[in-house]
Amino acid sequence: MSKKAIITGIGVVAAVAVAGGIWSHTSSTTKVAAKDTTVTVGIVGDSSRELWQDISKRTEKKYNVKLKIKVFSDYVKPNQALIDGSLDINAFQTKIFFDDQNKNLGNKLVSIGKTVISPIRLYSLKVDKLADLKDGMQIAIPNDATNEERALNLLTQAKLIKYNQKVTNPTVKDITSNPKHLDIVEVSSDQTVADLKSADAAVINGNFAQDAKLAKKTILLTQDVSDPKTAAPYINIIAARKDRAKTKAFREVVKEFQTKATEKKINALYDGFESAAWNLK
């Protein structure tokens, strides 16, 4: 075969290779490697959307990882969504809440990183300070297992009640001392803000309080999270399915979340309602 024929043959093979998508030129390989990955993250309420949008810009720039943000209105569906695969990760829950939910869902999930801590607070639109809570006044508290215990702890911190702390998943039935005869009613976490309008006070999770733009002057008491040991159960985490926990893109999202840039954004957005917690032990 002539040299000309060989060259022509190579040209034909090259053309076919390019047309068939199997051409392995370095620039083409680089484009494939740089293809964006999309990670769907679930949050509860709208208060953390801006934070996650900021993180998405950074993960896309550094790792080619885009974040698709899905907002839920309750605390149960985001974990179910991880299991059924409609979410890749979620970021909304405390460690203590996660442990309880994960057990109920068959231990199919795992924490892959710490995020923030957001103290639970007692709010009122009708009184200005704890001492103004009078005999028989009504206080609404969350009714899910872990948040109800957290609310009872806050009311104990306020010296309004005592309860049997040996009980697992305590409820209002386990209150042993209520000297002001407060009417403590259990409602779903996402209804505590609405109940604040009719009740005399309400214990409200940080994200719902932020979404409702509750003024700082309406806070009667903030959960004490100054001790890292007692605060640890209330640190929020990023969760994923166990079988996907080591996914590279997920780890990159966690890495970018746990940066000084994120801490700065948290401080700018939340005015003390939330603070960075990934370095708390």
Tab-separated table of C-alpha atoms in Angstrom:
chain	number	residue	atom	x	y	z
A	1	MET	CA	0.000	0.000	0.000
A	2	SER	CA	1.281	3.424	-0.888
A	3	LYS	CA	2.152	6.041	1.724
A	4	LYS	CA	-0.597	8.264	0.323
A	5	ALA	CA	-3.185	5.499	0.797
A	6	ILE	CA	-2.113	4.934	4.400
A	7	ILE	CA	-2.467	8.637	5.206
A	8	THR	CA	-5.864	8.742	3.509
A	9	GLY	CA	-6.988	5.690	5.485
A	10	ILE	CA	-5.949	7.274	8.769
A	11	GLY	CA	-7.884	10.412	7.849
A	12	VAL	CA	-11.033	8.371	7.202
A	13	VAL	CA	-10.733	6.515	10.527
A	14	ALA	CA	-10.199	9.810	12.343
A	15	ALA	CA	-13.275	11.337	10.726
A	16	VAL	CA	-15.388	8.309	11.675
A	17	ALA	CA	-14.055	8.412	15.214
A	18	VAL	CA	-14.958	12.065	15.622
A	19	ALA	CA	-18.416	11.549	14.112
A	20	GLY	CA	-19.026	8.569	16.430
A	21	GLY	CA	-17.975	10.452	19.556
A	22	ILE	CA	-14.966	8.246	20.366
A	23	TRP	CA	-12.226	10.721	19.511
A	24	SER	CA	-9.893	10.889	22.510
A	25	HIS	CA	-8.137	14.191	21.928
A	26	THR	CA	-6.999	15.795	25.200
A	27	SER	CA	-9.206	18.888	24.901
A	28	SER	CA	-12.310	16.752	24.368
A	29	THR	CA	-11.431	14.571	27.384
A	30	THR	CA	-11.017	17.676	29.501
A	31	LYS	CA	-14.512	18.845	28.598
A	32	VAL	CA	-16.017	15.495	29.628
A	33	ALA	CA	-14.137	15.530	32.934
A	34	ALA	CA	-15.331	19.060	33.612
A	35	LYS	CA	-18.993	18.232	33.065
A	36	ASP	CA	-21.195	19.710	35.787
A	37	THR	CA	-22.663	17.502	38.513
A	38	THR	CA	-25.997	18.478	40.056
A	39	VAL	CA	-26.686	17.686	43.708
A	40	THR	CA	-30.256	18.112	44.972
A	41	VAL	CA	-30.332	19.399	48.550
A	42	GLY	CA	-33.429	19.554	50.737
A	43	ILE	CA	-33.994	22.326	53.282
A	44	VAL	CA	-36.940	23.221	55.534
A	45	GLY	CA	-38.414	26.687	55.305
A	46	ASP	CA	-36.964	29.464	53.212
A	47	SER	CA	-34.502	30.954	55.687
A	48	SER	CA	-31.469	29.009	54.461
A	49	ARG	CA	-32.149	29.276	50.722
A	50	GLU	CA	-29.871	32.308	50.258
A	51	LEU	CA	-27.049	30.610	52.150
A	52	TRP	CA	-27.263	27.517	49.959
A	53	GLN	CA	-27.460	29.614	46.807
A	54	ASP	CA	-24.203	31.251	47.849
A	55	ILE	CA	-22.597	27.879	48.512
A	56	SER	CA	-23.820	26.633	45.124
A	57	LYS	CA	-21.971	29.440	43.355
A	58	ARG	CA	-18.777	28.413	45.108
A	59	THR	CA	-19.122	24.664	44.582
A	60	GLU	CA	-19.844	25.226	40.902
A	61	LYS	CA	-16.766	27.416	40.524
A	62	LYS	CA	-14.424	25.116	42.473
A	63	TYR	CA	-15.794	21.646	41.798
A	64	ASN	CA	-18.275	21.960	38.907
A	65	VAL	CA	-20.989	20.917	41.352
A	66	LYS	CA	-24.326	22.724	41.018
A	67	LEU	CA	-26.855	22.627	43.839
A	68	LYS	CA	-30.561	22.246	43.156
A	69	ILE	CA	-32.422	23.476	46.242
A	70	LYS	CA	-35.732	21.906	47.240
A	71	VAL	CA	-37.717	23.545	50.061
A	72	PHE	CA	-39.963	21.536	52.412
A	73	SER	CA	-42.463	22.808	54.957
A	74	ASP	CA	-42.119	20.024	57.551
A	75	TYR	CA	-39.414	18.005	59.284
A	76	VAL	CA	-40.390	14.501	58.163
A	77	LYS	CA	-40.485	14.507	54.359
A	78	PRO	CA	-36.836	15.507	53.700
A	79	ASN	CA	-35.534	12.278	55.245
A	80	GLN	CA	-38.106	10.190	53.414
A	81	ALA	CA	-37.022	11.956	50.217
A	82	LEU	CA	-33.411	10.872	50.824
A	83	ILE	CA	-34.502	7.274	51.085
A	84	ASP	CA	-36.665	7.335	47.947
A	85	GLY	CA	-33.912	9.098	45.991
A	86	SER	CA	-35.686	12.353	45.187
A	87	LEU	CA	-33.013	14.140	47.249
A	88	ASP	CA	-29.265	13.601	47.270
A	89	ILE	CA	-28.598	15.298	50.602
A	90	ASN	CA	-30.563	17.351	53.086
A	91	ALA	CA	-29.576	20.043	55.575
A	92	PHE	CA	-32.207	21.079	58.095
A	93	GLN	CA	-32.085	18.903	61.201
A	94	THR	CA	-30.323	18.616	64.519
A	95	LYS	CA	-28.271	15.534	65.329
A	96	ILE	CA	-30.747	14.448	68.007
A	97	PHE	CA	-33.696	14.770	65.618
A	98	PHE	CA	-31.772	12.927	62.900
A	99	ASP	CA	-30.916	10.011	65.207
A	100	ASP	CA	-34.570	9.588	66.167
A	101	GLN	CA	-35.849	9.859	62.590
A	102	ASN	CA	-33.150	7.599	61.197
A	103	LYS	CA	-34.030	4.882	63.680
A	104	ASN	CA	-37.694	5.096	62.665
A	105	LEU	CA	-36.706	4.925	58.984
A	106	GLY	CA	-34.550	1.817	59.333
A	107	ASN	CA	-31.107	3.423	59.832
A	108	LYS	CA	-30.631	3.950	56.104
A	109	LEU	CA	-29.171	7.441	56.472
A	110	VAL	CA	-25.931	8.893	57.815
A	111	SER	CA	-24.591	12.301	58.821
A	112	ILE	CA	-21.800	13.471	56.520
A	113	GLY	CA	-20.989	16.837	58.116
A	114	LYS	CA	-21.908	19.459	60.713
A	115	THR	CA	-23.339	22.820	59.676
A	116	VAL	CA	-24.840	25.326	62.136
A	117	ILE	CA	-26.442	25.551	65.524
A	118	SER	CA	-29.700	27.428	65.909
A	119	PRO	CA	-30.955	27.717	69.492
A	120	ILE	CA	-34.652	27.157	70.022
A	121	ARG	CA	-36.418	30.155	71.613
A	122	LEU	CA	-39.494	31.118	73.569
A	123	TYR	CA	-41.403	33.959	71.874
A	124	SER	CA	-44.378	36.091	72.855
A	125	LEU	CA	-46.406	38.814	71.194
A	126	LYS	CA	-48.349	39.467	74.400
A	127	VAL	CA	-45.802	39.786	77.196
A	128	ASP	CA	-42.396	41.445	77.298
A	129	LYS	CA	-40.518	39.204	79.739
A	130	LEU	CA	-40.714	35.816	81.445
A	131	ALA	CA	-41.913	37.312	84.705
A	132	ASP	CA	-45.011	38.624	82.902
A	133	LEU	CA	-46.278	35.102	82.165
A	134	LYS	CA	-49.238	34.812	84.494
A	135	ASP	CA	-51.120	31.898	86.011
A	136	GLY	CA	-52.961	29.814	83.403
A	137	MET	CA	-51.395	31.409	80.305
A	138	GLN	CA	-51.000	29.232	77.230
A	139	ILE	CA	-47.663	28.178	75.700
A	140	ALA	CA	-47.462	26.275	72.404
A	141	ILE	CA	-44.573	23.838	71.925
A	142	PRO	CA	-43.520	21.494	69.068
A	143	ASN	CA	-45.000	18.005	69.301
A	144	ASP	CA	-42.344	15.900	67.530
A	145	ALA	CA	-40.265	13.794	69.909
A	146	THR	CA	-36.918	15.572	69.874
A	147	ASN	CA	-38.191	19.135	69.557
A	148	GLU	CA	-40.724	18.599	72.319
A	149	GLU	CA	-37.975	17.476	74.685
A	150	ARG	CA	-35.940	20.489	73.605
A	151	ALA	CA	-38.921	22.761	74.350
A	152	LEU	CA	-39.440	21.179	77.764
A	153	ASN	CA	-35.754	21.763	78.500
A	154	LEU	CA	-36.166	25.428	77.535
A	155	LEU	CA	-39.172	25.824	79.833
A	156	THR	CA	-37.143	24.138	82.570
A	157	GLN	CA	-34.290	26.581	81.890
A	158	ALA	CA	-36.877	29.349	82.321
A	159	LYS	CA	-37.827	27.822	85.694
A	160	LEU	CA	-41.434	27.589	84.536
A	161	ILE	CA	-41.733	23.807	84.827
A	162	LYS	CA	-39.969	20.606	85.841
A	163	TYR	CA	-40.404	17.258	84.106
A	164	ASN	CA	-39.275	13.664	84.538
A	165	GLN	CA	-35.968	13.685	82.663
A	166	LYS	CA	-35.597	9.911	82.954
A	167	VAL	CA	-38.361	9.437	80.397
A	168	THR	CA	-37.415	8.771	76.770
A	169	ASN	CA	-39.206	11.180	74.417
A	170	PRO	CA	-40.990	13.137	77.180
A	171	THR	CA	-44.263	14.966	76.572
A	172	VAL	CA	-46.394	17.384	78.568
A	173	LYS	CA	-47.740	14.346	80.445
A	174	ASP	CA	-44.315	13.989	82.062
A	175	ILE	CA	-44.338	17.483	83.606
A	176	THR	CA	-43.986	17.094	87.380
A	177	SER	CA	-44.096	20.742	88.423
A	178	ASN	CA	-46.026	23.624	86.841
A	179	PRO	CA	-46.442	26.253	89.562
A	180	LYS	CA	-48.069	28.805	87.252
A	181	HIS	CA	-50.540	26.210	85.926
A	182	LEU	CA	-49.473	27.055	82.379
A	183	ASP	CA	-51.569	25.540	79.611
A	184	ILE	CA	-48.840	23.878	77.540
A	185	VAL	CA	-50.230	22.706	74.202
A	186	GLU	CA	-48.498	20.492	71.667
A	187	VAL	CA	-48.630	21.500	67.986
A	188	SER	CA	-46.626	20.574	64.904
A	189	SER	CA	-43.329	22.453	64.618
A	190	ASP	CA	-44.409	24.278	61.475
A	191	GLN	CA	-47.547	25.571	63.243
A	192	THR	CA	-45.828	27.153	66.239
A	193	VAL	CA	-45.519	30.537	64.512
A	194	ALA	CA	-49.226	30.539	63.629
A	195	ASP	CA	-50.125	29.550	67.191
A	196	LEU	CA	-48.062	32.443	68.548
A	197	LYS	CA	-50.911	34.746	67.462
A	198	SER	CA	-53.455	33.032	69.704
A	199	ALA	CA	-51.267	31.602	72.491
A	200	ASP	CA	-49.538	33.769	75.074
A	201	ALA	CA	-46.136	32.377	74.073
A	202	ALA	CA	-44.631	29.686	71.858
A	203	VAL	CA	-41.402	27.710	71.604
A	204	ILE	CA	-40.277	28.051	67.982
A	205	ASN	CA	-37.430	26.524	65.975
A	206	GLY	CA	-34.954	28.977	64.463
A	207	ASN	CA	-35.741	28.411	60.801
A	208	PHE	CA	-39.475	28.977	61.266
A	209	ALA	CA	-38.824	32.069	63.390
A	210	GLN	CA	-36.554	33.471	60.689
A	211	ASP	CA	-39.032	32.741	57.910
A	212	ALA	CA	-41.687	34.597	59.920
A	213	LYS	CA	-39.247	37.469	60.563
A	214	LEU	CA	-40.054	37.462	64.259
A	215	ALA	CA	-38.484	40.493	65.938
A	216	LYS	CA	-35.768	40.000	68.534
A	217	LYS	CA	-37.850	41.973	71.021
A	218	THR	CA	-40.417	39.144	71.018
A	219	ILE	CA	-37.849	36.657	72.407
A	220	LEU	CA	-38.429	35.824	76.064
A	221	LEU	CA	-35.663	33.230	76.358
A	222	THR	CA	-32.994	31.594	74.173
A	223	GLN	CA	-31.771	28.040	74.665
A	224	ASP	CA	-28.353	27.983	76.345
A	225	VAL	CA	-25.899	26.373	73.888
A	226	SER	CA	-22.721	27.737	75.475
A	227	ASP	CA	-21.560	24.310	76.662
A	228	PRO	CA	-20.367	22.263	73.635
A	229	LYS	CA	-21.199	18.996	75.410
A	230	THR	CA	-24.848	19.861	76.028
A	231	ALA	CA	-25.097	21.713	72.714
A	232	ALA	CA	-23.787	18.781	70.614
A	233	PRO	CA	-27.180	17.081	70.093
A	234	TYR	CA	-28.565	20.330	68.671
A	235	ILE	CA	-25.929	20.900	66.005
A	236	ASN	CA	-27.463	20.714	62.529
A	237	ILE	CA	-26.037	18.236	60.068
A	238	ILE	CA	-25.961	17.343	56.373
A	239	ALA	CA	-27.425	13.899	55.802
A	240	ALA	CA	-27.229	11.400	52.945
A	241	ARG	CA	-28.118	7.783	52.291
A	242	LYS	CA	-25.555	5.339	53.676
A	243	ASP	CA	-24.961	3.770	50.286
A	244	ARG	CA	-24.152	7.188	48.766
A	245	ALA	CA	-22.371	8.832	51.680
A	246	LYS	CA	-18.927	8.699	50.073
A	247	THR	CA	-20.050	10.308	46.817
A	248	LYS	CA	-17.321	12.740	45.806
A	249	ALA	CA	-19.679	15.597	44.980
A	250	PHE	CA	-21.385	15.303	48.385
A	251	ARG	CA	-18.033	15.488	50.161
A	252	GLU	CA	-17.124	18.549	48.125
A	253	VAL	CA	-20.364	20.249	49.173
A	254	VAL	CA	-19.580	19.550	52.837
A	255	LYS	CA	-16.033	20.814	52.399
A	256	GLU	CA	-17.256	24.075	50.884
A	257	PHE	CA	-19.930	24.515	53.530
A	258	GLN	CA	-17.339	24.264	56.289
A	259	THR	CA	-15.328	27.317	55.221
A	260	LYS	CA	-14.687	30.817	56.510
A	261	ALA	CA	-16.674	32.156	53.539
A	262	THR	CA	-19.753	30.267	54.730
A	263	GLU	CA	-19.262	31.383	58.325
A	264	LYS	CA	-19.086	34.992	57.145
A	265	LYS	CA	-22.290	34.532	55.140
A	266	ILE	CA	-24.064	32.937	58.112
A	267	ASN	CA	-23.149	35.886	60.332
A	268	ALA	CA	-24.363	38.341	57.683
A	269	LEU	CA	-27.657	36.571	57.042
A	270	TYR	CA	-28.844	35.450	60.454
A	271	ASP	CA	-27.855	38.146	62.934
A	272	GLY	CA	-27.118	35.631	65.686
A	273	PHE	CA	-30.089	33.335	65.064
A	274	GLU	CA	-27.628	30.763	63.713
A	275	SER	CA	-23.883	30.311	64.065
A	276	ALA	CA	-21.247	28.073	62.500
A	277	ALA	CA	-20.940	24.797	64.400
A	278	TRP	CA	-18.692	22.478	62.417
A	279	ASN	CA	-15.786	23.056	64.810
A	280	LEU	CA	-17.823	22.360	67.949
A	281	LYS	CA	-16.898	19.062	69.591
